[in-house]
Coordinates of C-alpha atoms in Angstrom, one line a residue:
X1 CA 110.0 251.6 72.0
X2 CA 112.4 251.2 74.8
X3 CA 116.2 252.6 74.6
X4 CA 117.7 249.8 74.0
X5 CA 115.2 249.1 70.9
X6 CA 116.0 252.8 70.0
X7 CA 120.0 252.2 70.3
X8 CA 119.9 249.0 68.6
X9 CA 117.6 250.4 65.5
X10 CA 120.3 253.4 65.5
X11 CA 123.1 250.5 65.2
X12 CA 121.1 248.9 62.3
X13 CA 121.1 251.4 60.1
X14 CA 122.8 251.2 56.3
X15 CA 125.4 253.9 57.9
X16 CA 125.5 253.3 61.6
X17 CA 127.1 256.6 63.3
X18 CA 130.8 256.1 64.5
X19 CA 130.2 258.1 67.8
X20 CA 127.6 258.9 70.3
X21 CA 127.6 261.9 72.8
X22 CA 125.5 260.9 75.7
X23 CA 123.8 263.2 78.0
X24 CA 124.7 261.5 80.7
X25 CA 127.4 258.5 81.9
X26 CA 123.8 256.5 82.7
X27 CA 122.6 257.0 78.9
X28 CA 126.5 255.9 78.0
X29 CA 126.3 253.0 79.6
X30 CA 123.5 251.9 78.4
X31 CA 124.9 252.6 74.7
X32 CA 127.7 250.2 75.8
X33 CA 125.2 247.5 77.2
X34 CA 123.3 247.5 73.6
X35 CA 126.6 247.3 71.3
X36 CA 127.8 244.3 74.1
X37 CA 124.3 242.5 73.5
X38 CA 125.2 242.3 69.9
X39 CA 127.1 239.7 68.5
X40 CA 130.2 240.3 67.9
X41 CA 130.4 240.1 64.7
X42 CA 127.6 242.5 64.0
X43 CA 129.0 245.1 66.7
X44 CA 129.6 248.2 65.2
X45 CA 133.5 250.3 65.4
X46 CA 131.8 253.5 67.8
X47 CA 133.2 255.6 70.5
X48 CA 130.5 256.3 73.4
X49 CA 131.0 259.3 75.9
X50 CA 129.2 260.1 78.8
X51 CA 128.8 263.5 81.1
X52 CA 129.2 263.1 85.1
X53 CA 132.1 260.5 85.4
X54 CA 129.8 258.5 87.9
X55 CA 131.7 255.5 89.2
X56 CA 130.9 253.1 86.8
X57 CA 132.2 255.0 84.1
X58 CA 135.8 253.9 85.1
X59 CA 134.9 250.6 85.7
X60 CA 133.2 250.2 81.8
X61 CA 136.1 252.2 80.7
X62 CA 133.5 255.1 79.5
X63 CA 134.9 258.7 78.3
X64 CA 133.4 261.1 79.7
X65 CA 133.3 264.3 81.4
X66 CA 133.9 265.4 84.9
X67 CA 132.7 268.4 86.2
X68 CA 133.3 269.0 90.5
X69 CA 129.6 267.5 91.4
X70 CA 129.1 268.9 94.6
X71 CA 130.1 272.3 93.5
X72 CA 127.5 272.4 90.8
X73 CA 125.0 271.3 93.6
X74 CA 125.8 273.9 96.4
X75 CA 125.8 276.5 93.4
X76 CA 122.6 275.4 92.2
X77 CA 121.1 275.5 95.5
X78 CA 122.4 278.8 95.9
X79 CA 120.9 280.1 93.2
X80 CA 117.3 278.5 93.4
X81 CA 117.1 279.7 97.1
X82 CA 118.6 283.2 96.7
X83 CA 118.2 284.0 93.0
X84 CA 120.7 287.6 92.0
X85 CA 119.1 290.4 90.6
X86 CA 121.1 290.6 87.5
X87 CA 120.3 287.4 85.7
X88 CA 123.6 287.4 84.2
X89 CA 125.2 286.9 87.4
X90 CA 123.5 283.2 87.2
X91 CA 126.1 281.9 85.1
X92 CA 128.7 280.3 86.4
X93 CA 131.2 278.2 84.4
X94 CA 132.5 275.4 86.1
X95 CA 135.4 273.5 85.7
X96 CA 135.2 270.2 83.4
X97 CA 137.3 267.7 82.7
X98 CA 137.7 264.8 79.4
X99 CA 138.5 261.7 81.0
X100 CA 139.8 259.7 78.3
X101 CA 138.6 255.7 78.6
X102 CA 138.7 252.9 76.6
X103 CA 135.5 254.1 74.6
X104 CA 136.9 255.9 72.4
X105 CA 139.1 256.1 69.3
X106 CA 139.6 256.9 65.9
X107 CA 137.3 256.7 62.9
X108 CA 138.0 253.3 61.4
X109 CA 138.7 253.8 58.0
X110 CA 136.7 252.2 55.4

């Protein structure tokens, strides 16, 4: 089954959801791609959101959220090439960010 089967089965359903929390702005998108292939009058009320705030997110008006994406590389390199000691000193909170798009709303009421 491919994802866009998988989305559109999800969509099908007696209760479709009224949000989806992607992984990633990639996944999102493709969530908005499969509720735009629907017709319109069979296209669900859903907010989408997406994690990275890659560019195309702005231009399909996707929520998501931003963390600082070359930070999170440098740090991850860091720690891959010179792992600490103390394990805890592996975590490292990084800053994020909810960019609010055009994805999202409120529940529609029934």
């Amino acid at each position: 089954m491919t994802d866009a089967a998988a989305i559109a089965g999800l969509f099908d359903q007696p209760a479709p959801p009224t949000a989806v929390l992607a992984g990633s702005d990639v996944l999102a998108l493709g969530v908005l791609d499969a509720l735009a292939a629907r017709p319109a009058h069979d296209r669900p009320t859903v907010s989408v959101t997406g994690f990275d705030d890659v560019a195309e997110a702005a231009a399909a008006g996707l929520t998501t959220v931003r963390q600082p994406a070359e930070e999170k590389g440098r740090i991850a390199a860091e720690l891959l090439l010179d792992p600490p000691a103390d394990a805890a000193a592996g975590h490292v909170l990084l800053p994020t960010e909810l960019v609010v798009r055009g994805s999202t709303g409120p529940v529609p009421r029934s």
